[in-house]
Amino acid sequence: SPRAATHMTLVVDDHVVDVGFGAANPLGPVPLGGEATFGRFTWRTERVTSPEAEDVWLVSLADMPLYTFNDVPAHPVDYLAPNHFTQSHELSSFTNVVMAQRWDENDVQIGMVGYELLERRPEGDVATTIDASDYGRVLHERFGLALSDEDVDRLVACIRR
């Protein structure tokens, strides 16, 4: 902390409607100052004070804080520099890791960062380390991604152990 403001949060009719957060993303609108349940998971928003002493909204999945945002209006031009940073800078987490995420038909949030596969379930998380030789198979079976052997080899080469 402090972190750069790199995420655009959309609020419609006093509900967070966030389709771009990624991991643990709310699966529907979450009311400001309230909660919403989708499938077997509940998301919540509440007013908190950030480490920088700012009044912000905190979005959480169960007891896991996801991100904060403020009420300051922003314009499309405000996101040009942060977007460039997240997709190109060496300090951005998006240029330093290979990741895939999705929700499956059983309300299980599946995320893979490098060789770590995490299944987030209401009854608890299950983490597994996969082998590089299984990377393409896991991407296909768990994420529906059918990549060529060449593309899988490129991804594996990007993963830092």
mmCIF file with all atom_site columns, C-alpha atoms in Angstrom:
data_model
loop_
_atom_site.group_PDB
_atom_site.id
_atom_site.type_symbol
_atom_site.label_atom_id
_atom_site.label_alt_id
_atom_site.label_comp_id
_atom_site.label_asym_id
_atom_site.label_entity_id
_atom_site.label_seq_id
_atom_site.pdbx_PDB_ins_code
_atom_site.Cartn_x
_atom_site.Cartn_y
_atom_site.Cartn_z
_atom_site.occupancy
_atom_site.B_iso_or_equiv
_atom_site.pdbx_formal_charge
_atom_site.auth_seq_id
_atom_site.auth_comp_id
_atom_site.auth_asym_id
_atom_site.auth_atom_id
_atom_site.pdbx_PDB_model_num
ATOM 1   C CA . SER A 1 1   ? 0.000   0.000   0.000   1.00 0.00 ? 1   SER A CA 1
ATOM 2   C CA . PRO A 1 2   ? -0.576  2.416   -1.547  1.00 0.00 ? 2   PRO A CA 1
ATOM 3   C CA . ARG A 1 3   ? -1.480  0.728   -4.795  1.00 0.00 ? 3   ARG A CA 1
ATOM 4   C CA . ALA A 1 4   ? -2.110  2.386   -8.118  1.00 0.00 ? 4   ALA A CA 1
ATOM 5   C CA . ALA A 1 5   ? -5.722  2.747   -9.199  1.00 0.00 ? 5   ALA A CA 1
ATOM 6   C CA . THR A 1 6   ? -5.664  0.296   -12.102 1.00 0.00 ? 6   THR A CA 1
ATOM 7   C CA . HIS A 1 7   ? -9.168  -1.177  -11.940 1.00 0.00 ? 7   HIS A CA 1
ATOM 8   C CA . MET A 1 8   ? -12.339 0.396   -13.309 1.00 0.00 ? 8   MET A CA 1
ATOM 9   C CA . THR A 1 9   ? -15.362 -0.359  -11.146 1.00 0.00 ? 9   THR A CA 1
ATOM 10  C CA . LEU A 1 10  ? -18.810 0.185   -12.604 1.00 0.00 ? 10  LEU A CA 1
ATOM 11  C CA . VAL A 1 11  ? -21.632 1.236   -10.260 1.00 0.00 ? 11  VAL A CA 1
ATOM 12  C CA . VAL A 1 12  ? -25.164 1.139   -11.672 1.00 0.00 ? 12  VAL A CA 1
ATOM 13  C CA . ASP A 1 13  ? -28.200 2.101   -9.582  1.00 0.00 ? 13  ASP A CA 1
ATOM 14  C CA . ASP A 1 14  ? -26.181 1.768   -6.345  1.00 0.00 ? 14  ASP A CA 1
ATOM 15  C CA . HIS A 1 15  ? -24.924 -1.715  -7.259  1.00 0.00 ? 15  HIS A CA 1
ATOM 16  C CA . VAL A 1 16  ? -21.386 -2.810  -8.142  1.00 0.00 ? 16  VAL A CA 1
ATOM 17  C CA . VAL A 1 17  ? -21.531 -4.499  -11.546 1.00 0.00 ? 17  VAL A CA 1
ATOM 18  C CA . ASP A 1 18  ? -17.976 -5.662  -12.088 1.00 0.00 ? 18  ASP A CA 1
ATOM 19  C CA . VAL A 1 19  ? -17.242 -7.949  -15.000 1.00 0.00 ? 19  VAL A CA 1
ATOM 20  C CA . GLY A 1 20  ? -13.510 -7.370  -15.223 1.00 0.00 ? 20  GLY A CA 1
ATOM 21  C CA . PHE A 1 21  ? -11.966 -8.130  -11.855 1.00 0.00 ? 21  PHE A CA 1
ATOM 22  C CA . GLY A 1 22  ? -11.049 -11.739 -12.565 1.00 0.00 ? 22  GLY A CA 1
ATOM 23  C CA . ALA A 1 23  ? -10.471 -14.048 -9.607  1.00 0.00 ? 23  ALA A CA 1
ATOM 24  C CA . ALA A 1 24  ? -13.462 -14.299 -7.318  1.00 0.00 ? 24  ALA A CA 1
ATOM 25  C CA . ASN A 1 25  ? -15.354 -11.781 -9.462  1.00 0.00 ? 25  ASN A CA 1
ATOM 26  C CA . PRO A 1 26  ? -18.962 -11.164 -8.329  1.00 0.00 ? 26  PRO A CA 1
ATOM 27  C CA . LEU A 1 27  ? -21.292 -13.168 -10.555 1.00 0.00 ? 27  LEU A CA 1
ATOM 28  C CA . GLY A 1 28  ? -23.946 -10.450 -10.538 1.00 0.00 ? 28  GLY A CA 1
ATOM 29  C CA . PRO A 1 29  ? -24.733 -7.005  -9.106  1.00 0.00 ? 29  PRO A CA 1
ATOM 30  C CA . VAL A 1 30  ? -23.818 -6.405  -5.465  1.00 0.00 ? 30  VAL A CA 1
ATOM 31  C CA . PRO A 1 31  ? -25.597 -3.541  -3.665  1.00 0.00 ? 31  PRO A CA 1
ATOM 32  C CA . LEU A 1 32  ? -23.491 -0.805  -2.119  1.00 0.00 ? 32  LEU A CA 1
ATOM 33  C CA . GLY A 1 33  ? -23.581 -1.361  1.633   1.00 0.00 ? 33  GLY A CA 1
ATOM 34  C CA . GLY A 1 34  ? -25.116 -4.811  1.240   1.00 0.00 ? 34  GLY A CA 1
ATOM 35  C CA . GLU A 1 35  ? -24.569 -8.321  -0.005  1.00 0.00 ? 35  GLU A CA 1
ATOM 36  C CA . ALA A 1 36  ? -25.669 -10.640 -2.793  1.00 0.00 ? 36  ALA A CA 1
ATOM 37  C CA . THR A 1 37  ? -25.522 -14.404 -3.124  1.00 0.00 ? 37  THR A CA 1
ATOM 38  C CA . PHE A 1 38  ? -24.975 -16.140 -6.445  1.00 0.00 ? 38  PHE A CA 1
ATOM 39  C CA . GLY A 1 39  ? -24.805 -19.912 -6.435  1.00 0.00 ? 39  GLY A CA 1
ATOM 40  C CA . ARG A 1 40  ? -23.106 -20.936 -3.198  1.00 0.00 ? 40  ARG A CA 1
ATOM 41  C CA . PHE A 1 41  ? -21.084 -17.726 -2.662  1.00 0.00 ? 41  PHE A CA 1
ATOM 42  C CA . THR A 1 42  ? -21.923 -14.364 -1.092  1.00 0.00 ? 42  THR A CA 1
ATOM 43  C CA . TRP A 1 43  ? -20.269 -11.059 -1.993  1.00 0.00 ? 43  TRP A CA 1
ATOM 44  C CA . ARG A 1 44  ? -20.458 -7.945  0.160   1.00 0.00 ? 44  ARG A CA 1
ATOM 45  C CA . THR A 1 45  ? -19.673 -4.235  -0.098  1.00 0.00 ? 45  THR A CA 1
ATOM 46  C CA . GLU A 1 46  ? -19.049 -2.008  2.886   1.00 0.00 ? 46  GLU A CA 1
ATOM 47  C CA . ARG A 1 47  ? -17.546 1.391   3.690   1.00 0.00 ? 47  ARG A CA 1
ATOM 48  C CA . VAL A 1 48  ? -14.062 1.197   5.205   1.00 0.00 ? 48  VAL A CA 1
ATOM 49  C CA . THR A 1 49  ? -11.070 3.445   5.766   1.00 0.00 ? 49  THR A CA 1
ATOM 50  C CA . SER A 1 50  ? -8.104  2.549   3.570   1.00 0.00 ? 50  SER A CA 1
ATOM 51  C CA . PRO A 1 51  ? -4.515  2.399   4.901   1.00 0.00 ? 51  PRO A CA 1
ATOM 52  C CA . GLU A 1 52  ? -4.118  5.850   3.306   1.00 0.00 ? 52  GLU A CA 1
ATOM 53  C CA . ALA A 1 53  ? -7.025  7.129   5.496   1.00 0.00 ? 53  ALA A CA 1
ATOM 54  C CA . GLU A 1 54  ? -9.416  7.423   2.539   1.00 0.00 ? 54  GLU A CA 1
ATOM 55  C CA . ASP A 1 55  ? -13.131 6.612   2.731   1.00 0.00 ? 55  ASP A CA 1
ATOM 56  C CA . VAL A 1 56  ? -13.576 3.742   0.237   1.00 0.00 ? 56  VAL A CA 1
ATOM 57  C CA . TRP A 1 57  ? -15.863 0.853   -0.651  1.00 0.00 ? 57  TRP A CA 1
ATOM 58  C CA . LEU A 1 58  ? -14.504 -2.636  0.065   1.00 0.00 ? 58  LEU A CA 1
ATOM 59  C CA . VAL A 1 59  ? -15.717 -5.522  -2.091  1.00 0.00 ? 59  VAL A CA 1
ATOM 60  C CA . SER A 1 60  ? -15.361 -8.946  -0.420  1.00 0.00 ? 60  SER A CA 1
ATOM 61  C CA . LEU A 1 61  ? -16.143 -12.563 -1.194  1.00 0.00 ? 61  LEU A CA 1
ATOM 62  C CA . ALA A 1 62  ? -17.213 -14.078 2.129   1.00 0.00 ? 62  ALA A CA 1
ATOM 63  C CA . ASP A 1 63  ? -14.387 -12.978 4.481   1.00 0.00 ? 63  ASP A CA 1
ATOM 64  C CA . MET A 1 64  ? -11.835 -12.437 1.690   1.00 0.00 ? 64  MET A CA 1
ATOM 65  C CA . PRO A 1 65  ? -11.230 -8.774  0.744   1.00 0.00 ? 65  PRO A CA 1
ATOM 66  C CA . LEU A 1 66  ? -11.007 -8.400  -3.033  1.00 0.00 ? 66  LEU A CA 1
ATOM 67  C CA . TYR A 1 67  ? -10.470 -4.699  -3.742  1.00 0.00 ? 67  TYR A CA 1
ATOM 68  C CA . THR A 1 68  ? -11.462 -1.175  -2.778  1.00 0.00 ? 68  THR A CA 1
ATOM 69  C CA . PHE A 1 69  ? -12.698 1.748   -4.829  1.00 0.00 ? 69  PHE A CA 1
ATOM 70  C CA . ASN A 1 70  ? -13.725 5.330   -4.181  1.00 0.00 ? 70  ASN A CA 1
ATOM 71  C CA . ASP A 1 71  ? -16.634 7.478   -5.353  1.00 0.00 ? 71  ASP A CA 1
ATOM 72  C CA . VAL A 1 72  ? -14.562 9.869   -7.456  1.00 0.00 ? 72  VAL A CA 1
ATOM 73  C CA . PRO A 1 73  ? -15.929 9.931   -11.013 1.00 0.00 ? 73  PRO A CA 1
ATOM 74  C CA . ALA A 1 74  ? -13.432 8.900   -13.683 1.00 0.00 ? 74  ALA A CA 1
ATOM 75  C CA . HIS A 1 75  ? -13.347 9.252   -17.437 1.00 0.00 ? 75  HIS A CA 1
ATOM 76  C CA . PRO A 1 76  ? -12.063 6.862   -20.124 1.00 0.00 ? 76  PRO A CA 1
ATOM 77  C CA . VAL A 1 77  ? -8.861  8.910   -20.497 1.00 0.00 ? 77  VAL A CA 1
ATOM 78  C CA . ASP A 1 78  ? -8.122  8.278   -16.783 1.00 0.00 ? 78  ASP A CA 1
ATOM 79  C CA . TYR A 1 79  ? -7.606  4.593   -17.545 1.00 0.00 ? 79  TYR A CA 1
ATOM 80  C CA . LEU A 1 80  ? -5.147  4.905   -20.443 1.00 0.00 ? 80  LEU A CA 1
ATOM 81  C CA . ALA A 1 81  ? -1.966  5.090   -18.350 1.00 0.00 ? 81  ALA A CA 1
ATOM 82  C CA . PRO A 1 82  ? -3.016  2.454   -15.760 1.00 0.00 ? 82  PRO A CA 1
ATOM 83  C CA . ASN A 1 83  ? -4.060  0.096   -18.571 1.00 0.00 ? 83  ASN A CA 1
ATOM 84  C CA . HIS A 1 84  ? -0.717  0.575   -20.300 1.00 0.00 ? 84  HIS A CA 1
ATOM 85  C CA . PHE A 1 85  ? 1.088   -0.120  -16.997 1.00 0.00 ? 85  PHE A CA 1
ATOM 86  C CA . THR A 1 86  ? -0.836  -3.313  -16.228 1.00 0.00 ? 86  THR A CA 1
ATOM 87  C CA . GLN A 1 87  ? -0.264  -4.789  -19.664 1.00 0.00 ? 87  GLN A CA 1
ATOM 88  C CA . SER A 1 88  ? 3.333   -3.773  -20.272 1.00 0.00 ? 88  SER A CA 1
ATOM 89  C CA . HIS A 1 89  ? 5.334   -2.778  -17.169 1.00 0.00 ? 89  HIS A CA 1
ATOM 90  C CA . GLU A 1 90  ? 7.781   -5.234  -15.618 1.00 0.00 ? 90  GLU A CA 1
ATOM 91  C CA . LEU A 1 91  ? 6.338   -4.562  -12.131 1.00 0.00 ? 91  LEU A CA 1
ATOM 92  C CA . SER A 1 92  ? 2.776   -5.426  -13.165 1.00 0.00 ? 92  SER A CA 1
ATOM 93  C CA . SER A 1 93  ? 1.526   -8.752  -11.848 1.00 0.00 ? 93  SER A CA 1
ATOM 94  C CA . PHE A 1 94  ? -0.091  -9.324  -15.248 1.00 0.00 ? 94  PHE A CA 1
ATOM 95  C CA . THR A 1 95  ? 3.269   -9.407  -17.030 1.00 0.00 ? 95  THR A CA 1
ATOM 96  C CA . ASN A 1 96  ? 4.988   -11.566 -14.408 1.00 0.00 ? 96  ASN A CA 1
ATOM 97  C CA . VAL A 1 97  ? 2.667   -14.540 -14.127 1.00 0.00 ? 97  VAL A CA 1
ATOM 98  C CA . VAL A 1 98  ? 0.709   -16.865 -16.369 1.00 0.00 ? 98  VAL A CA 1
ATOM 99  C CA . MET A 1 99  ? -2.839  -17.169 -15.081 1.00 0.00 ? 99  MET A CA 1
ATOM 100 C CA . ALA A 1 100 ? -6.244  -18.506 -16.035 1.00 0.00 ? 100 ALA A CA 1
ATOM 101 C CA . GLN A 1 101 ? -9.529  -18.211 -14.131 1.00 0.00 ? 101 GLN A CA 1
ATOM 102 C CA . ARG A 1 102 ? -13.138 -19.282 -14.507 1.00 0.00 ? 102 ARG A CA 1
ATOM 103 C CA . TRP A 1 103 ? -16.242 -20.416 -12.668 1.00 0.00 ? 103 TRP A CA 1
ATOM 104 C CA . ASP A 1 104 ? -17.405 -23.945 -13.460 1.00 0.00 ? 104 ASP A CA 1
ATOM 105 C CA . GLU A 1 105 ? -20.943 -25.291 -13.653 1.00 0.00 ? 105 GLU A CA 1
ATOM 106 C CA . ASN A 1 106 ? -20.787 -26.404 -9.989  1.00 0.00 ? 106 ASN A CA 1
ATOM 107 C CA . ASP A 1 107 ? -20.132 -22.891 -8.607  1.00 0.00 ? 107 ASP A CA 1
ATOM 108 C CA . VAL A 1 108 ? -16.442 -23.626 -8.116  1.00 0.00 ? 108 VAL A CA 1
ATOM 109 C CA . GLN A 1 109 ? -14.040 -20.793 -8.878  1.00 0.00 ? 109 GLN A CA 1
ATOM 110 C CA . ILE A 1 110 ? -10.999 -22.269 -10.571 1.00 0.00 ? 110 ILE A CA 1
ATOM 111 C CA . GLY A 1 111 ? -7.774  -20.313 -10.847 1.00 0.00 ? 111 GLY A CA 1
ATOM 112 C CA . MET A 1 112 ? -4.347  -21.278 -12.042 1.00 0.00 ? 112 MET A CA 1
ATOM 113 C CA . VAL A 1 113 ? -1.293  -19.103 -11.472 1.00 0.00 ? 113 VAL A CA 1
ATOM 114 C CA . GLY A 1 114 ? 1.825   -20.695 -12.878 1.00 0.00 ? 114 GLY A CA 1
ATOM 115 C CA . TYR A 1 115 ? 1.669   -24.331 -11.791 1.00 0.00 ? 115 TYR A CA 1
ATOM 116 C CA . GLU A 1 116 ? -0.648  -23.726 -8.812  1.00 0.00 ? 116 GLU A CA 1
ATOM 117 C CA . LEU A 1 117 ? -4.257  -24.759 -9.402  1.00 0.00 ? 117 LEU A CA 1
ATOM 118 C CA . LEU A 1 118 ? -6.733  -23.454 -6.820  1.00 0.00 ? 118 LEU A CA 1
ATOM 119 C CA . GLU A 1 119 ? -10.357 -24.508 -6.530  1.00 0.00 ? 119 GLU A CA 1
ATOM 120 C CA . ARG A 1 120 ? -12.334 -22.099 -4.352  1.00 0.00 ? 120 ARG A CA 1
ATOM 121 C CA . ARG A 1 121 ? -15.350 -23.821 -2.826  1.00 0.00 ? 121 ARG A CA 1
ATOM 122 C CA . PRO A 1 122 ? -17.741 -22.651 -0.083  1.00 0.00 ? 122 PRO A CA 1
ATOM 123 C CA . GLU A 1 123 ? -16.577 -25.523 2.119   1.00 0.00 ? 123 GLU A CA 1
ATOM 124 C CA . GLY A 1 124 ? -12.902 -24.625 1.639   1.00 0.00 ? 124 GLY A CA 1
ATOM 125 C CA . ASP A 1 125 ? -10.174 -24.164 -0.929  1.00 0.00 ? 125 ASP A CA 1
ATOM 126 C CA . VAL A 1 126 ? -8.290  -27.003 -2.593  1.00 0.00 ? 126 VAL A CA 1
ATOM 127 C CA . ALA A 1 127 ? -4.815  -26.243 -3.940  1.00 0.00 ? 127 ALA A CA 1
ATOM 128 C CA . THR A 1 128 ? -2.834  -28.519 -6.245  1.00 0.00 ? 128 THR A CA 1
ATOM 129 C CA . THR A 1 129 ? 0.548   -28.132 -7.900  1.00 0.00 ? 129 THR A CA 1
ATOM 130 C CA . ILE A 1 130 ? 0.542   -29.450 -11.450 1.00 0.00 ? 130 ILE A CA 1
ATOM 131 C CA . ASP A 1 131 ? 3.482   -30.673 -13.461 1.00 0.00 ? 131 ASP A CA 1
ATOM 132 C CA . ALA A 1 132 ? 4.657   -28.752 -16.543 1.00 0.00 ? 132 ALA A CA 1
ATOM 133 C CA . SER A 1 133 ? 3.932   -31.822 -18.687 1.00 0.00 ? 133 SER A CA 1
ATOM 134 C CA . ASP A 1 134 ? 0.230   -31.609 -17.655 1.00 0.00 ? 134 ASP A CA 1
ATOM 135 C CA . TYR A 1 135 ? -0.145  -27.865 -18.286 1.00 0.00 ? 135 TYR A CA 1
ATOM 136 C CA . GLY A 1 136 ? -1.861  -28.114 -21.671 1.00 0.00 ? 136 GLY A CA 1
ATOM 137 C CA . ARG A 1 137 ? -4.188  -30.895 -20.512 1.00 0.00 ? 137 ARG A CA 1
ATOM 138 C CA . VAL A 1 138 ? -5.271  -28.904 -17.432 1.00 0.00 ? 138 VAL A CA 1
ATOM 139 C CA . LEU A 1 139 ? -5.885  -25.777 -19.518 1.00 0.00 ? 139 LEU A CA 1
ATOM 140 C CA . HIS A 1 140 ? -8.067  -27.840 -21.835 1.00 0.00 ? 140 HIS A CA 1
ATOM 141 C CA . GLU A 1 141 ? -9.964  -29.912 -19.241 1.00 0.00 ? 141 GLU A CA 1
ATOM 142 C CA . ARG A 1 142 ? -10.462 -27.275 -16.526 1.00 0.00 ? 142 ARG A CA 1
ATOM 143 C CA . PHE A 1 143 ? -10.598 -24.035 -18.533 1.00 0.00 ? 143 PHE A CA 1
ATOM 144 C CA . GLY A 1 144 ? -11.862 -25.139 -21.946 1.00 0.00 ? 144 GLY A CA 1
ATOM 145 C CA . LEU A 1 145 ? -8.735  -23.834 -23.678 1.00 0.00 ? 145 LEU A CA 1
ATOM 146 C CA . ALA A 1 146 ? -7.548  -25.968 -26.581 1.00 0.00 ? 146 ALA A CA 1
ATOM 147 C CA . LEU A 1 147 ? -4.063  -24.677 -27.339 1.00 0.00 ? 147 LEU A CA 1
ATOM 148 C CA . SER A 1 148 ? -1.501  -26.004 -29.772 1.00 0.00 ? 148 SER A CA 1
ATOM 149 C CA . ASP A 1 149 ? 1.512   -27.794 -28.328 1.00 0.00 ? 149 ASP A CA 1
ATOM 150 C CA . GLU A 1 150 ? 3.616   -24.845 -29.476 1.00 0.00 ? 150 GLU A CA 1
ATOM 151 C CA . ASP A 1 151 ? 1.449   -22.350 -27.563 1.00 0.00 ? 151 ASP A CA 1
ATOM 152 C CA . VAL A 1 152 ? 1.512   -24.512 -24.423 1.00 0.00 ? 152 VAL A CA 1
ATOM 153 C CA . ASP A 1 153 ? 5.313   -24.702 -24.675 1.00 0.00 ? 153 ASP A CA 1
ATOM 154 C CA . ARG A 1 154 ? 5.446   -20.880 -24.908 1.00 0.00 ? 154 ARG A CA 1
ATOM 155 C CA . LEU A 1 155 ? 3.324   -20.515 -21.777 1.00 0.00 ? 155 LEU A CA 1
ATOM 156 C CA . VAL A 1 156 ? 5.366   -23.061 -19.846 1.00 0.00 ? 156 VAL A CA 1
ATOM 157 C CA . ALA A 1 157 ? 8.545   -21.196 -20.846 1.00 0.00 ? 157 ALA A CA 1
ATOM 158 C CA . CYS A 1 158 ? 7.075   -18.013 -19.311 1.00 0.00 ? 158 CYS A CA 1
ATOM 159 C CA . ILE A 1 159 ? 6.379   -19.606 -15.938 1.00 0.00 ? 159 ILE A CA 1
ATOM 160 C CA . ARG A 1 160 ? 9.001   -18.730 -13.370 1.00 0.00 ? 160 ARG A CA 1
ATOM 161 C CA . ARG A 1 161 ? 9.549   -21.284 -10.653 1.00 0.00 ? 161 ARG A CA 1
#
